[in-house]
Short mmCIF file of C-alpha atoms and ligand atoms in Angstrom, two decimals:
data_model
loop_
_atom_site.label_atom_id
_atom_site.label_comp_id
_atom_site.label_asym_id
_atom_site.label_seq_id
_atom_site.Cartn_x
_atom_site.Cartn_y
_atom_site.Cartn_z
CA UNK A 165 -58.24 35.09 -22.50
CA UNK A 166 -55.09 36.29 -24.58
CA UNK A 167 -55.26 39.12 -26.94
CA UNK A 168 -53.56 38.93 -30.10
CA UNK A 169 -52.23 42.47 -31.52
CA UNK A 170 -50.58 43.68 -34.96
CA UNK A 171 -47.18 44.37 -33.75
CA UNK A 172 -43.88 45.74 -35.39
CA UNK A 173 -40.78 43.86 -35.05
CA UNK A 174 -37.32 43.47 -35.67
CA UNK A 175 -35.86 39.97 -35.79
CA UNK A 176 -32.12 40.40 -36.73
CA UNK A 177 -30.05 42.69 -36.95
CA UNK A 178 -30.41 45.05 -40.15
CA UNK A 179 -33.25 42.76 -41.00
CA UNK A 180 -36.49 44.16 -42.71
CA UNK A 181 -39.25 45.14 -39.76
CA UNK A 182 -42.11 44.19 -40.31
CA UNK A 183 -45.39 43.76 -38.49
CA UNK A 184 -47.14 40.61 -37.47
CA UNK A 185 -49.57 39.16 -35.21
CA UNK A 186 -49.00 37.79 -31.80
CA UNK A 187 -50.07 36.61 -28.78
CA UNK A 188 -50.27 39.64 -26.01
CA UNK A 189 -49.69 37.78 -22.28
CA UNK A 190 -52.59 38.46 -19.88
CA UNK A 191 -51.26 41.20 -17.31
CA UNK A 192 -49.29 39.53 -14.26
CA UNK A 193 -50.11 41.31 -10.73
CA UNK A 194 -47.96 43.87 -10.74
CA UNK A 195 -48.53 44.64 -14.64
CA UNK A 196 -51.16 46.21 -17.13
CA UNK A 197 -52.52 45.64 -20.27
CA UNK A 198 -52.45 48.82 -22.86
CA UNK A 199 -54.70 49.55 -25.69
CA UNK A 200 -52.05 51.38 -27.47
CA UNK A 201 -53.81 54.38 -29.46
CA UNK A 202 -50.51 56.17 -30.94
CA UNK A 203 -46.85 55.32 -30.76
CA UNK A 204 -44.17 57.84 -32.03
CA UNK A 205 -41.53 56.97 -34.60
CA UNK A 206 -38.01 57.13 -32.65
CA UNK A 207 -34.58 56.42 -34.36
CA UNK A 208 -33.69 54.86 -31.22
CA UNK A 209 -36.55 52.21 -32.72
CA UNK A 210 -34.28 52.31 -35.89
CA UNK A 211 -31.15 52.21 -33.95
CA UNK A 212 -32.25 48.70 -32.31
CA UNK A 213 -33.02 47.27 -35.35
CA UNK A 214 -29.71 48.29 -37.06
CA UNK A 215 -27.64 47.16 -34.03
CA UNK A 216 -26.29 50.60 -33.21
CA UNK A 217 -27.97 50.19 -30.01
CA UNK A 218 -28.16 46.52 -28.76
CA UNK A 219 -30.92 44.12 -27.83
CA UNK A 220 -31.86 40.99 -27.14
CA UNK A 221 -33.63 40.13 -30.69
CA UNK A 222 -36.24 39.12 -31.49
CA UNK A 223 -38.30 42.30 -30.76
CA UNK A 224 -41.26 44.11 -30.30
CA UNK A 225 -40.45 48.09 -31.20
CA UNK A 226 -41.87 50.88 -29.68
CA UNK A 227 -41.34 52.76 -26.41
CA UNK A 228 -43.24 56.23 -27.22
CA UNK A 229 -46.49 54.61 -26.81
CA UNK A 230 -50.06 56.65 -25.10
CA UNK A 231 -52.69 54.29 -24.70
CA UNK A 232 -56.08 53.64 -22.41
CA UNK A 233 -55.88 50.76 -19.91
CA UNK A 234 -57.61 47.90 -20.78
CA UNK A 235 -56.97 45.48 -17.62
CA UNK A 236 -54.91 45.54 -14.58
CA UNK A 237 -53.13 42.81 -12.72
CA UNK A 238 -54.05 41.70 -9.13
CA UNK A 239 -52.10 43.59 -7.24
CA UNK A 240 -52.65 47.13 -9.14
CA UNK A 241 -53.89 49.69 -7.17
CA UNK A 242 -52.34 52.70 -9.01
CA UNK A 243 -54.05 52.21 -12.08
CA UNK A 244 -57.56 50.77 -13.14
CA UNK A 245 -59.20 50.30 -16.16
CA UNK A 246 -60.06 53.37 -18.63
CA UNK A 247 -56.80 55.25 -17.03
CA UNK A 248 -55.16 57.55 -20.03
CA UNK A 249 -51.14 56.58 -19.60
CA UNK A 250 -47.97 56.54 -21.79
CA UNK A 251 -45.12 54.65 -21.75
CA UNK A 252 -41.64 55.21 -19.90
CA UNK A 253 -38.51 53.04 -21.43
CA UNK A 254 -37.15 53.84 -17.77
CA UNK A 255 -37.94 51.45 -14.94
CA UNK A 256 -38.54 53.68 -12.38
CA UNK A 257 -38.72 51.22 -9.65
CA UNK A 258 -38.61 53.84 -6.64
CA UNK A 259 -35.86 51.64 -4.72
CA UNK A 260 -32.40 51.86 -5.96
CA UNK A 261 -29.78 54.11 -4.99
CA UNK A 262 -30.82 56.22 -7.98
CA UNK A 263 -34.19 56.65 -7.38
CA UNK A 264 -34.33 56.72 -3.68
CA UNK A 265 -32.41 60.07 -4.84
CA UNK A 266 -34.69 61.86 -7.18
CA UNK A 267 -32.63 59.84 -10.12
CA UNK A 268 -35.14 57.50 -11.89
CA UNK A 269 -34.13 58.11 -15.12
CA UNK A 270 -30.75 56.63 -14.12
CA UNK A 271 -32.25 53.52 -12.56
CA UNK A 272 -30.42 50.21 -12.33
CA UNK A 273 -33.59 47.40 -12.22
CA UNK A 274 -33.00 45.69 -15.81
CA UNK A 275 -35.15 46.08 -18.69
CA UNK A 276 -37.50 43.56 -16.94
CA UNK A 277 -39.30 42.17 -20.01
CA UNK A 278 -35.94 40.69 -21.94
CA UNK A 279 -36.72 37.04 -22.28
CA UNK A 280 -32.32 36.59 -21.20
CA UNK A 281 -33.87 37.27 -17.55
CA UNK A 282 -34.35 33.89 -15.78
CA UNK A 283 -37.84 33.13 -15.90
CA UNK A 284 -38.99 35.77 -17.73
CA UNK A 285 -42.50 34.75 -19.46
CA UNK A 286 -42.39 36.89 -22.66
CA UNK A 287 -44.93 39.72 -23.19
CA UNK A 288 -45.53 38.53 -27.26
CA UNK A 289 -45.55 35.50 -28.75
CA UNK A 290 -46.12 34.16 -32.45
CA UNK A 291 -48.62 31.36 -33.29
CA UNK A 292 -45.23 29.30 -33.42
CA UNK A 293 -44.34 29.69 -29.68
CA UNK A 294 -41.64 32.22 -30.36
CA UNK A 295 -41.17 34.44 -27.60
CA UNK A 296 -40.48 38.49 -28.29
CA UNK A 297 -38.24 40.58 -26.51
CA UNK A 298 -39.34 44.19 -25.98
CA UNK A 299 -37.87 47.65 -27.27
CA UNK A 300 -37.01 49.16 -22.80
CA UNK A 301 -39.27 47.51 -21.39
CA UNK A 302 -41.98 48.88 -23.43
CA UNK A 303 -42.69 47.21 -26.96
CA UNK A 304 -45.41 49.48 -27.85
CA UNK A 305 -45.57 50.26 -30.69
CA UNK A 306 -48.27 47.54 -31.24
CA UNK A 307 -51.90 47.30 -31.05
CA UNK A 308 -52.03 46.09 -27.50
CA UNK A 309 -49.28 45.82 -24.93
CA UNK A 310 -48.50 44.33 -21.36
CA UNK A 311 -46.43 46.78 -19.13
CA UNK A 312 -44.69 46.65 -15.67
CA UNK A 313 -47.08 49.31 -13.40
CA UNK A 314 -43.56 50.85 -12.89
CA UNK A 315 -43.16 51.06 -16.89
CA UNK A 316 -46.29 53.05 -17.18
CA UNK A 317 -47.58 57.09 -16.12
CA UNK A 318 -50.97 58.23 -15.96
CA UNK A 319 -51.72 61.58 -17.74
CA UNK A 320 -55.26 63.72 -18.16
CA UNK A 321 -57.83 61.48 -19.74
CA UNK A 322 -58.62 64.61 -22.17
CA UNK A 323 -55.24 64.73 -23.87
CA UNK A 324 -55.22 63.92 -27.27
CA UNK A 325 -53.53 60.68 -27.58
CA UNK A 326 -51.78 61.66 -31.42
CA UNK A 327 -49.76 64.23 -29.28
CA UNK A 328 -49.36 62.83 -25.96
CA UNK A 329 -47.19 59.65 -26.92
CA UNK A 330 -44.17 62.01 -28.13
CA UNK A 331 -43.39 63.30 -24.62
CA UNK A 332 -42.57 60.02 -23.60
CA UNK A 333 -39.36 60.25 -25.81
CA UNK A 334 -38.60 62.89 -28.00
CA UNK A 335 -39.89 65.61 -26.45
CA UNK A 336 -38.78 64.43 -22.64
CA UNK A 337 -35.35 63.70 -23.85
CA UNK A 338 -34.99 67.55 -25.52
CA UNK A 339 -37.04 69.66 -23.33
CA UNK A 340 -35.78 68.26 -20.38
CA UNK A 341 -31.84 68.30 -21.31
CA UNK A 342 -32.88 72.52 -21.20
CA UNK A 343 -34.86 72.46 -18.51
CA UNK A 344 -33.91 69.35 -16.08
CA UNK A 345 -29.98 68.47 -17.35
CA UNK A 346 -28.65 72.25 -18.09
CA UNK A 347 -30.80 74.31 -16.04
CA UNK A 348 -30.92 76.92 -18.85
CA UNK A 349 -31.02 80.08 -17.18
CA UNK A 350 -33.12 83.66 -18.28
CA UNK A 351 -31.35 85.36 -20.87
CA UNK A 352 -28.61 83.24 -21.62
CA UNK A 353 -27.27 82.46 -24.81
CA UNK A 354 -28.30 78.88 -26.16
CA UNK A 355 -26.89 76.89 -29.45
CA UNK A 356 -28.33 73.41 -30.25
CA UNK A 357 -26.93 70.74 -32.71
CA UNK A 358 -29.41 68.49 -34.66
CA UNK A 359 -32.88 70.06 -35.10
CA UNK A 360 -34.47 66.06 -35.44
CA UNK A 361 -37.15 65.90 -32.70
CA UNK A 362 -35.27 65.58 -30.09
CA UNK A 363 -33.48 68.70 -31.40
CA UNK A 364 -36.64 70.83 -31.81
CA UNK A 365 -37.40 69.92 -28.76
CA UNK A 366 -34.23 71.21 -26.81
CA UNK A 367 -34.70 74.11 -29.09
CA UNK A 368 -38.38 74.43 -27.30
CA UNK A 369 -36.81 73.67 -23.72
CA UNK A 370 -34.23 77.21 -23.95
CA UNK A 371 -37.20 78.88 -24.93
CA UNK A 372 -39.52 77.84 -22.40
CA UNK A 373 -36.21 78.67 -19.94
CA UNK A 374 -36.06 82.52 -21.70
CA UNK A 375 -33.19 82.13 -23.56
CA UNK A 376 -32.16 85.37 -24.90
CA UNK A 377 -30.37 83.87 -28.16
CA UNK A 378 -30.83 80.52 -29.67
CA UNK A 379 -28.68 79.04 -32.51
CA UNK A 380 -30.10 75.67 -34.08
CA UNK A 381 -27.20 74.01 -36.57
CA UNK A 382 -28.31 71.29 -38.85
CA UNK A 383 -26.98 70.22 -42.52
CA UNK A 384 -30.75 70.73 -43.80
CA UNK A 385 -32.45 74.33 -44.67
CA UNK A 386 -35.88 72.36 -43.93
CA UNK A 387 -34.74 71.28 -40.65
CA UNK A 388 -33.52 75.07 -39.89
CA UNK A 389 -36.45 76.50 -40.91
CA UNK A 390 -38.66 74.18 -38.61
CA UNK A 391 -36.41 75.13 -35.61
CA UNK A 392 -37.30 79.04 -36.47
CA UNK A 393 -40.74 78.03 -35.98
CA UNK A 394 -39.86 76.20 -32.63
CA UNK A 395 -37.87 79.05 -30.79
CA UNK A 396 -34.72 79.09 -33.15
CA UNK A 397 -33.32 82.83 -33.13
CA UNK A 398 -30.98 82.33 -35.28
CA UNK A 399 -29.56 79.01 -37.37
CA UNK A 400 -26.32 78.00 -38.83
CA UNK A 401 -26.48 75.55 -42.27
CA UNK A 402 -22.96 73.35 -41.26
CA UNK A 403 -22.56 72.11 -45.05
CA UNK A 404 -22.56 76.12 -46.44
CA UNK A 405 -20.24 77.56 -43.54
CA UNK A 406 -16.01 76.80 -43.83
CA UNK A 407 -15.68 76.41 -39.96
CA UNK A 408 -18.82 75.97 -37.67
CA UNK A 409 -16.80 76.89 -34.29
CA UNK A 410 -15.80 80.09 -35.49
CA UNK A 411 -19.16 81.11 -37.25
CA UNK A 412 -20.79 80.65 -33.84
CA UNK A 413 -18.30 82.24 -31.96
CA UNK A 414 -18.79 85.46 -34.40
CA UNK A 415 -22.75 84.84 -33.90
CA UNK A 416 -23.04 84.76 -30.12
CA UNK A 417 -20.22 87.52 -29.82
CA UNK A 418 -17.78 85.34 -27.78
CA UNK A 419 -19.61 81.98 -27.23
CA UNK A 420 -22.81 80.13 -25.67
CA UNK A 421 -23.49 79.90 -21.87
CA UNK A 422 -25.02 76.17 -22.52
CA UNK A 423 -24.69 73.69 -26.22
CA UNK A 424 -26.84 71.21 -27.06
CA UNK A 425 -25.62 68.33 -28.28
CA UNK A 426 -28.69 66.31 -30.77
CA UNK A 427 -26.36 64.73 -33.22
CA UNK A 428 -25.00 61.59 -31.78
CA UNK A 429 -21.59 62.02 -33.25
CA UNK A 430 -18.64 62.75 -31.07
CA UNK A 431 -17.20 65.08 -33.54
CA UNK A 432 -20.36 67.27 -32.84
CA UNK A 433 -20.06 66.72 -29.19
CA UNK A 434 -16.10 68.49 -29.36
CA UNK A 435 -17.86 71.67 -31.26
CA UNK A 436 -20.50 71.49 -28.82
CA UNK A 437 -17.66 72.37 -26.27
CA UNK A 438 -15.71 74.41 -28.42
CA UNK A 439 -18.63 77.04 -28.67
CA UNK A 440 -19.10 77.18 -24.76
CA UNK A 441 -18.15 80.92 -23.69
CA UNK A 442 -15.90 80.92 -19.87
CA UNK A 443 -18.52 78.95 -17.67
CA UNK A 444 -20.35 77.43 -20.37
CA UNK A 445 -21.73 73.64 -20.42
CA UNK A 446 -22.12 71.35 -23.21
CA UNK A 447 -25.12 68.37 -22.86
CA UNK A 448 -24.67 65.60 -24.63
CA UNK A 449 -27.69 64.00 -25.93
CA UNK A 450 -27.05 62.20 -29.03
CA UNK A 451 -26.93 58.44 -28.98
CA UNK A 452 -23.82 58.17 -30.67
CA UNK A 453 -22.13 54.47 -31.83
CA UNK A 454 -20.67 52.58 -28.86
CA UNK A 455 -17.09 53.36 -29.53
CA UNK A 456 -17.22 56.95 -30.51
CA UNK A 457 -15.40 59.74 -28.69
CA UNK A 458 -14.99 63.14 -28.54
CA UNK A 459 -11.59 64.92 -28.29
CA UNK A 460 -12.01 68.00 -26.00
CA UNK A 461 -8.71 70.56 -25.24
CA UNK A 462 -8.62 70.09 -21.77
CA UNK A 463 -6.86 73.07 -20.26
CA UNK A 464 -9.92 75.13 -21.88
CA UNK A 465 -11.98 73.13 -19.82
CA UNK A 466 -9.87 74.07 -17.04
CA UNK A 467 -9.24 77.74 -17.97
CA UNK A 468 -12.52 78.40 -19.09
CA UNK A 469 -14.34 76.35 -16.80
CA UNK A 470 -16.17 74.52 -19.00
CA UNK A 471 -18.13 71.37 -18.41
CA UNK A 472 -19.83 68.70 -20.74
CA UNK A 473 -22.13 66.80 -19.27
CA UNK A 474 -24.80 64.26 -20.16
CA UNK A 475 -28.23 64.32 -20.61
CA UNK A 476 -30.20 60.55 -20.68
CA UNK A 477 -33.97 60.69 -21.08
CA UNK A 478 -33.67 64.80 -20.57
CA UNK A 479 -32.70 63.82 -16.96
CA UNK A 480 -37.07 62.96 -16.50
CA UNK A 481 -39.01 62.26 -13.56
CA UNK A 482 -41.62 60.55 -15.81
CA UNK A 483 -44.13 60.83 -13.31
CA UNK A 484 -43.69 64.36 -12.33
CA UNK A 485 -42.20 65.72 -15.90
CA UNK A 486 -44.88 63.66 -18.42
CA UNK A 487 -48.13 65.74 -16.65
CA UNK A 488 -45.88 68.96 -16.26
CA UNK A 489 -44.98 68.90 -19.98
CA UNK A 490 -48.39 67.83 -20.89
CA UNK A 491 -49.73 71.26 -19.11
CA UNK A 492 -46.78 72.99 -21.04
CA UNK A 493 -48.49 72.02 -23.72
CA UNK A 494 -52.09 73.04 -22.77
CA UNK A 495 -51.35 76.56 -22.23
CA UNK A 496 -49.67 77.16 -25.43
CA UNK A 497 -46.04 76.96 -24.06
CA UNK A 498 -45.49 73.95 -25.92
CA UNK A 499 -45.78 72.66 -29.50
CA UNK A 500 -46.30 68.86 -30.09
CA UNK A 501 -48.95 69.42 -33.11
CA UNK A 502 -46.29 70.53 -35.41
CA UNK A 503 -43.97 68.04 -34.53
CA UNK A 504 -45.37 65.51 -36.14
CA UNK A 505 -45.22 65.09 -39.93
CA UNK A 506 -46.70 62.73 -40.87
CA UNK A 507 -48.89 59.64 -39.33
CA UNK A 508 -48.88 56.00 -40.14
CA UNK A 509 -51.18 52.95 -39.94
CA UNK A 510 -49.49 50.01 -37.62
CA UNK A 511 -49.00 48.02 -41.03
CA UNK A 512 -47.73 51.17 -42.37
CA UNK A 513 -44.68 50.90 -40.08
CA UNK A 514 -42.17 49.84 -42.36
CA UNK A 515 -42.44 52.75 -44.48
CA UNK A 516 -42.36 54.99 -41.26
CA UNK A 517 -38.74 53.63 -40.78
CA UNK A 518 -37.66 54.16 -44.18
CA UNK A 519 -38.92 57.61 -44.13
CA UNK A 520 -37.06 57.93 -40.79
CA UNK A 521 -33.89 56.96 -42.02
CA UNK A 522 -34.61 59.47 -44.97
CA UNK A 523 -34.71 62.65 -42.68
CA UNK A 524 -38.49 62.85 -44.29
CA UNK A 525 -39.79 63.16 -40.55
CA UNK A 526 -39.58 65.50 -37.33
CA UNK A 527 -41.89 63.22 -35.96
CA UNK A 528 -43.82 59.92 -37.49
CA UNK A 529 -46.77 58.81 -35.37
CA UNK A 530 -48.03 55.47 -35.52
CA UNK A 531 -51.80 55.31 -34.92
CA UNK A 532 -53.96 52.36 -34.07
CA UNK A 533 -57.49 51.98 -34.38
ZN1 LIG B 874 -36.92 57.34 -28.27
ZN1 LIG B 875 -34.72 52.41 -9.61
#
């Protein structure tokens, strides 16, 4: 019996989103059907829908998504109904070279659900037929959705769901470029650019790791004053300071042992490097346009021995990271309640964008009933 959902989509590019009912498909063996109970607002979401990152339109957003499952295919045996899970945009299929080495985050299956694949049966549909691509593989940031079982982690049933859903993005993709992609040591010294959510969250990840200084940058005295509150020892406004490389050389008396990268512009990604003291490595983790670049002096990589390196998805092990951050979180080591701003009916979700693309947000939730 198909389930129909309210559902936010995007159907070209820098088109309105907007949110309409469709068909859900009934879960195929190897997938399950979500009642999604909260879905975080990411700007990837807003990146997809203003073609800075591309896919296959039209489509379903969403891909921070916690939710209760509602029915499992045949051949499920990980999973069964009433299982607490959230959402992972990576495939995680346990078989390619990159997983069958403790890679999944770097996994090479395809986002399974695009409708290009041949014979792909789409996970929405409208009343007219139309099928809906979906945002990684995921798409949930509707009412109900059908997931791949490798597409989907199971958490603690006791976890509220409000919080939950923003480790399966935001949270993942900063704590774990600290903890997983930089291996931020005790007592180093720490600067991160952007203090968005994915920012704060890096920001969270040093401290976790003991960083003995942390610098957060941003152009916004709001945004710096939230990053105080997440671990920030000290914070640098860009806009008010003539040269940002030198003011955080003078800061960190020489230079950072690791710099964070949460901007998305190469630009940012050169001062990242150009803050690094000898030995220090820069992590990218914007998502900057497809055809930016960062120019980096090359001899003081050599000389100095610095590195830049990337960071996707905080370098996660969804199904090892998701619990471990969730526990973070339990014993007071992590803060997900004051990440979020502000929350958001499903037919709300156009405004969540626009207040998105405002800066308005650290975090807009999405909650369903
Ligand atoms: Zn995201
Ligand atoms: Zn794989």
């Amino acid at each position: 019996m198909p389930t129909t959902a309210r559902a936010v989509v995007v159907r070209e590019v820098n088109g309105p989103i907007t949110v309409e009912t469709l068909q859900v498909k009934d879960p195929g063996p190897n997938e399950v059907l979500v009642k999604m109970a909260a879905c975080g607002v990411c700007h990837s979401d807003l990146s997809a829908a203003n073609g800075t990152i591309q896919m296959a339109l039209p489509l379903v957003l969403g891909h921070e998504g916690a939710g209760i499952v509602q029915a499992v295919g045949s051949a499920v045996t990980e999973f069964k109904v009433g299982d607490t899970v959230l959402s992972s945009f990576v495939a995680m299929c346990g078989r390619c070279r990159y997983c069958s080495t403790g890679r999944p985050q770097l996994c090479d299956q395809p986002v399974r659900a695009a409708l290009a694949a041949p014979g792909a049966v789409p996970r929405f549909t409208s009343d007219k037929g139309e099928g809906f691509n979906v945002f990684g593989a995921c798409g949930v940031m509707a009412e109900y959705a059908t997931l791949a079982v490798d597409s989907v982690v199971k958490i603690d049933k006791d976890m509220p769901l409000d919080k939950a859903c923003l480790v399966s993005c935001g949270v993942m993709t900063g704590v774990g470029a600290a903890l997983n992609t930089a291996q931020v040591q005790a007592g180093s010294i720490c600067v991160v650019f952007g203090c968005g959510g994915v920012g704060l969250s890096a920001i969270q990840g040093c401290r976790i790791a003991g960083a003995s200084m942390i610098v957060a940058v941003d152009t916004s005295d709001l945004k710096l004053q939230m990053a105080k509150d997440f671990g920030a020892t000290h914070t640098v406004n860009a806009k008010s300071v003539e040269d940002v490389v030198k003011a955080i050389m003078k800061l960190t008396g020489g230079g950072a042992d690791y710099a964070i990268e949460c901007v998305g512009v190469g630009a940012v990604v050169a001062q990242a490097v150009n803050v690094l003291a000898r030995g220090g490595m820069a992590v990218t983790v914007g998502v900057s346009a497809p055809t930016d670049s960062a120019p980096v002096r090359t001899l003081a990589m050599t000389a100095m021995e610095r590195s830049l390196k990337g960071s996707y998805f905080g370098s996660a092990r969804p199904r090892e990271d998701f619990p471990r951050l969730i526990k973070m979180y339990r014993t007071g080591q992590l803060k997900l309640d004051e990440l979020i701003t502000k929350t958001y009916s499903v037919d709300e979700a156009p405004q969540a964008f626009a207040d998105l693309a405002e800066g308005r947000n650290a975090r807009g939730v999405i909650l369903f009933d």
